[in-house]
């Protein structure tokens, strides 16, 4: 579960494109990517199309997921950039609040391998 601040910004495009670059590896191992921002569904759909993303973007305009995962402090905040790695049992195994947008996909793979969630 990855949170990003705003569609159609350079950092967010790099962040999600980097995750897209490892999508097939994750998909092969029955692992999913869900990306969350406070943008509307229509804006997210256009953004996802512009990047050819094959994983879902979740509009959290009310910031319910953002509050649940401590990705905002107020109802007017943009989401903080972070990724939550959750295992198949629903246990949060890792929280990355220092996302490096250009290398995030490979970074996630390395973390998941270190946690033995991927071979």
PDB file of C-alpha atoms in Angstrom:
ATOM      1  CA  UNK A   1       0.000   0.000   0.000  1.00  0.00           C
ATOM      2  CA  UNK A   2       1.705   3.161  -1.158  1.00  0.00           C
ATOM      3  CA  UNK A   3       0.624   6.714  -0.437  1.00  0.00           C
ATOM      4  CA  UNK A   4       1.543   9.607  -2.711  1.00  0.00           C
ATOM      5  CA  UNK A   5       0.760  13.317  -2.364  1.00  0.00           C
ATOM      6  CA  UNK A   6      -0.658  14.456  -5.701  1.00  0.00           C
ATOM      7  CA  UNK A   7      -1.352  13.233  -9.211  1.00  0.00           C
ATOM      8  CA  UNK A   8       0.461  14.838 -12.122  1.00  0.00           C
ATOM      9  CA  UNK A   9       3.527  15.880 -10.150  1.00  0.00           C
ATOM     10  CA  UNK A  10       7.052  14.816 -11.046  1.00  0.00           C
ATOM     11  CA  UNK A  11       7.890  13.045  -7.791  1.00  0.00           C
ATOM     12  CA  UNK A  12       4.635  11.124  -7.738  1.00  0.00           C
ATOM     13  CA  UNK A  13       5.021  10.120 -11.378  1.00  0.00           C
ATOM     14  CA  UNK A  14       8.537   8.809 -10.642  1.00  0.00           C
ATOM     15  CA  UNK A  15       7.329   7.025  -7.484  1.00  0.00           C
ATOM     16  CA  UNK A  16       4.529   5.151  -9.263  1.00  0.00           C
ATOM     17  CA  UNK A  17       6.524   4.508 -12.443  1.00  0.00           C
ATOM     18  CA  UNK A  18       9.227   2.901 -10.320  1.00  0.00           C
ATOM     19  CA  UNK A  19       6.645   0.602  -8.736  1.00  0.00           C
ATOM     20  CA  UNK A  20       5.240  -0.186 -12.180  1.00  0.00           C
ATOM     21  CA  UNK A  21       8.728  -1.280 -13.235  1.00  0.00           C
ATOM     22  CA  UNK A  22       8.586  -4.166 -10.716  1.00  0.00           C
ATOM     23  CA  UNK A  23       4.891  -4.959 -11.132  1.00  0.00           C
ATOM     24  CA  UNK A  24       5.428  -8.194 -13.059  1.00  0.00           C
ATOM     25  CA  UNK A  25       7.797  -9.555 -10.385  1.00  0.00           C
ATOM     26  CA  UNK A  26       5.307  -8.764  -7.628  1.00  0.00           C
ATOM     27  CA  UNK A  27       2.357 -10.074  -9.641  1.00  0.00           C
ATOM     28  CA  UNK A  28       4.174 -13.366 -10.281  1.00  0.00           C
ATOM     29  CA  UNK A  29       4.369 -13.842  -6.502  1.00  0.00           C
ATOM     30  CA  UNK A  30       0.713 -12.959  -5.858  1.00  0.00           C
ATOM     31  CA  UNK A  31       1.676  -9.578  -4.378  1.00  0.00           C
ATOM     32  CA  UNK A  32      -0.347  -6.456  -5.018  1.00  0.00           C
ATOM     33  CA  UNK A  33       0.285  -2.734  -5.285  1.00  0.00           C
ATOM     34  CA  UNK A  34      -2.413  -0.269  -4.300  1.00  0.00           C
ATOM     35  CA  UNK A  35      -1.625   3.429  -4.542  1.00  0.00           C
ATOM     36  CA  UNK A  36      -3.532   6.010  -2.502  1.00  0.00           C
ATOM     37  CA  UNK A  37      -3.853   9.773  -2.819  1.00  0.00           C
ATOM     38  CA  UNK A  38      -6.501  12.306  -1.865  1.00  0.00           C
ATOM     39  CA  UNK A  39      -7.169  13.127  -5.537  1.00  0.00           C
ATOM     40  CA  UNK A  40     -10.548  12.291  -7.056  1.00  0.00           C
ATOM     41  CA  UNK A  41     -11.143   9.067  -8.974  1.00  0.00           C
ATOM     42  CA  UNK A  42     -11.308  10.912 -12.291  1.00  0.00           C
ATOM     43  CA  UNK A  43      -7.977  12.646 -11.773  1.00  0.00           C
ATOM     44  CA  UNK A  44      -6.394   9.378 -10.631  1.00  0.00           C
ATOM     45  CA  UNK A  45      -7.745   7.543 -13.683  1.00  0.00           C
ATOM     46  CA  UNK A  46      -6.226  10.149 -16.017  1.00  0.00           C
ATOM     47  CA  UNK A  47      -2.925  10.023 -14.120  1.00  0.00           C
ATOM     48  CA  UNK A  48      -2.826   6.207 -14.190  1.00  0.00           C
ATOM     49  CA  UNK A  49      -3.578   6.232 -17.925  1.00  0.00           C
ATOM     50  CA  UNK A  50      -0.819   8.777 -18.567  1.00  0.00           C
ATOM     51  CA  UNK A  51       1.705   6.470 -16.861  1.00  0.00           C
ATOM     52  CA  UNK A  52       0.253   3.187 -18.211  1.00  0.00           C
ATOM     53  CA  UNK A  53      -0.131   1.883 -14.664  1.00  0.00           C
ATOM     54  CA  UNK A  54      -1.502  -1.628 -14.301  1.00  0.00           C
ATOM     55  CA  UNK A  55      -2.218  -1.440 -10.574  1.00  0.00           C
ATOM     56  CA  UNK A  56      -5.152   0.373  -8.964  1.00  0.00           C
ATOM     57  CA  UNK A  57      -5.129   3.894  -7.582  1.00  0.00           C
ATOM     58  CA  UNK A  58      -7.470   4.487  -4.664  1.00  0.00           C
ATOM     59  CA  UNK A  59      -9.095   7.903  -4.206  1.00  0.00           C
ATOM     60  CA  UNK A  60      -9.154   8.742  -0.511  1.00  0.00           C
ATOM     61  CA  UNK A  61     -10.808  12.148  -0.689  1.00  0.00           C
ATOM     62  CA  UNK A  62     -12.144  11.807   2.877  1.00  0.00           C
ATOM     63  CA  UNK A  63      -8.662  10.717   4.020  1.00  0.00           C
ATOM     64  CA  UNK A  64      -9.955   7.650   5.883  1.00  0.00           C
ATOM     65  CA  UNK A  65      -7.115   5.358   4.720  1.00  0.00           C
ATOM     66  CA  UNK A  66      -4.645   8.191   5.173  1.00  0.00           C
ATOM     67  CA  UNK A  67      -5.684   8.618   8.815  1.00  0.00           C
ATOM     68  CA  UNK A  68      -5.718   4.854   9.392  1.00  0.00           C
ATOM     69  CA  UNK A  69      -2.096   4.544   8.206  1.00  0.00           C
ATOM     70  CA  UNK A  70      -0.912   7.867   9.648  1.00  0.00           C
ATOM     71  CA  UNK A  71      -0.373   9.390   6.202  1.00  0.00           C
ATOM     72  CA  UNK A  72      -2.048  12.719   7.081  1.00  0.00           C
ATOM     73  CA  UNK A  73      -2.464  14.875  10.173  1.00  0.00           C
ATOM     74  CA  UNK A  74      -5.546  16.906   9.182  1.00  0.00           C
ATOM     75  CA  UNK A  75      -8.565  16.602   6.863  1.00  0.00           C
ATOM     76  CA  UNK A  76      -6.978  19.145   4.492  1.00  0.00           C
ATOM     77  CA  UNK A  77      -3.532  17.537   4.153  1.00  0.00           C
ATOM     78  CA  UNK A  78      -2.169  15.846   1.070  1.00  0.00           C
ATOM     79  CA  UNK A  79      -1.018  12.299   1.812  1.00  0.00           C
ATOM     80  CA  UNK A  80       2.517  11.885   3.105  1.00  0.00           C
ATOM     81  CA  UNK A  81       4.645   9.790   0.755  1.00  0.00           C
ATOM     82  CA  UNK A  82       5.087   6.372   2.340  1.00  0.00           C
ATOM     83  CA  UNK A  83       4.727   2.677   1.613  1.00  0.00           C
ATOM     84  CA  UNK A  84       3.249   0.101   3.966  1.00  0.00           C
ATOM     85  CA  UNK A  85       4.198  -3.527   3.349  1.00  0.00           C
ATOM     86  CA  UNK A  86       1.447  -5.806   4.609  1.00  0.00           C
ATOM     87  CA  UNK A  87       1.800  -9.591   4.599  1.00  0.00           C
ATOM     88  CA  UNK A  88      -0.890 -12.017   3.458  1.00  0.00           C
ATOM     89  CA  UNK A  89      -2.123 -12.345   7.041  1.00  0.00           C
ATOM     90  CA  UNK A  90      -2.824  -8.597   7.189  1.00  0.00           C
ATOM     91  CA  UNK A  91       0.149  -7.813   9.433  1.00  0.00           C
ATOM     92  CA  UNK A  92       2.046  -4.604   8.749  1.00  0.00           C
ATOM     93  CA  UNK A  93       5.609  -5.804   8.266  1.00  0.00           C
ATOM     94  CA  UNK A  94       7.357  -2.598   7.229  1.00  0.00           C
ATOM     95  CA  UNK A  95       6.678   1.120   6.859  1.00  0.00           C
ATOM     96  CA  UNK A  96       8.905   3.098   4.516  1.00  0.00           C
ATOM     97  CA  UNK A  97       8.597   6.824   5.181  1.00  0.00           C
ATOM     98  CA  UNK A  98      11.849   7.611   3.349  1.00  0.00           C
ATOM     99  CA  UNK A  99      10.660   6.726  -0.166  1.00  0.00           C
ATOM    100  CA  UNK A 100      13.253   7.396  -2.857  1.00  0.00           C
ATOM    101  CA  UNK A 101      10.962   8.020  -5.800  1.00  0.00           C
ATOM    102  CA  UNK A 102      13.335   6.973  -8.594  1.00  0.00           C
ATOM    103  CA  UNK A 103      14.313   3.633  -7.031  1.00  0.00           C
ATOM    104  CA  UNK A 104      11.254   2.785  -4.969  1.00  0.00           C
ATOM    105  CA  UNK A 105      10.208  -0.290  -6.956  1.00  0.00           C
ATOM    106  CA  UNK A 106      13.566  -2.058  -6.620  1.00  0.00           C
ATOM    107  CA  UNK A 107      13.797  -0.825  -3.008  1.00  0.00           C
ATOM    108  CA  UNK A 108      10.450  -2.483  -2.218  1.00  0.00           C
ATOM    109  CA  UNK A 109      11.639  -5.751  -3.782  1.00  0.00           C
ATOM    110  CA  UNK A 110      14.809  -5.661  -1.652  1.00  0.00           C
ATOM    111  CA  UNK A 111      12.819  -4.990   1.536  1.00  0.00           C
ATOM    112  CA  UNK A 112      10.362  -7.771   0.758  1.00  0.00           C
ATOM    113  CA  UNK A 113      13.203 -10.210   0.105  1.00  0.00           C
ATOM    114  CA  UNK A 114      14.874  -9.194   3.357  1.00  0.00           C
ATOM    115  CA  UNK A 115      11.561  -9.829   5.166  1.00  0.00           C
ATOM    116  CA  UNK A 116      11.311 -13.195   3.325  1.00  0.00           C
ATOM    117  CA  UNK A 117       8.043 -12.174   1.692  1.00  0.00           C
ATOM    118  CA  UNK A 118       9.570 -12.807  -1.741  1.00  0.00           C
ATOM    119  CA  UNK A 119      12.130 -15.393  -2.857  1.00  0.00           C
TER     120      UNK A 119
END
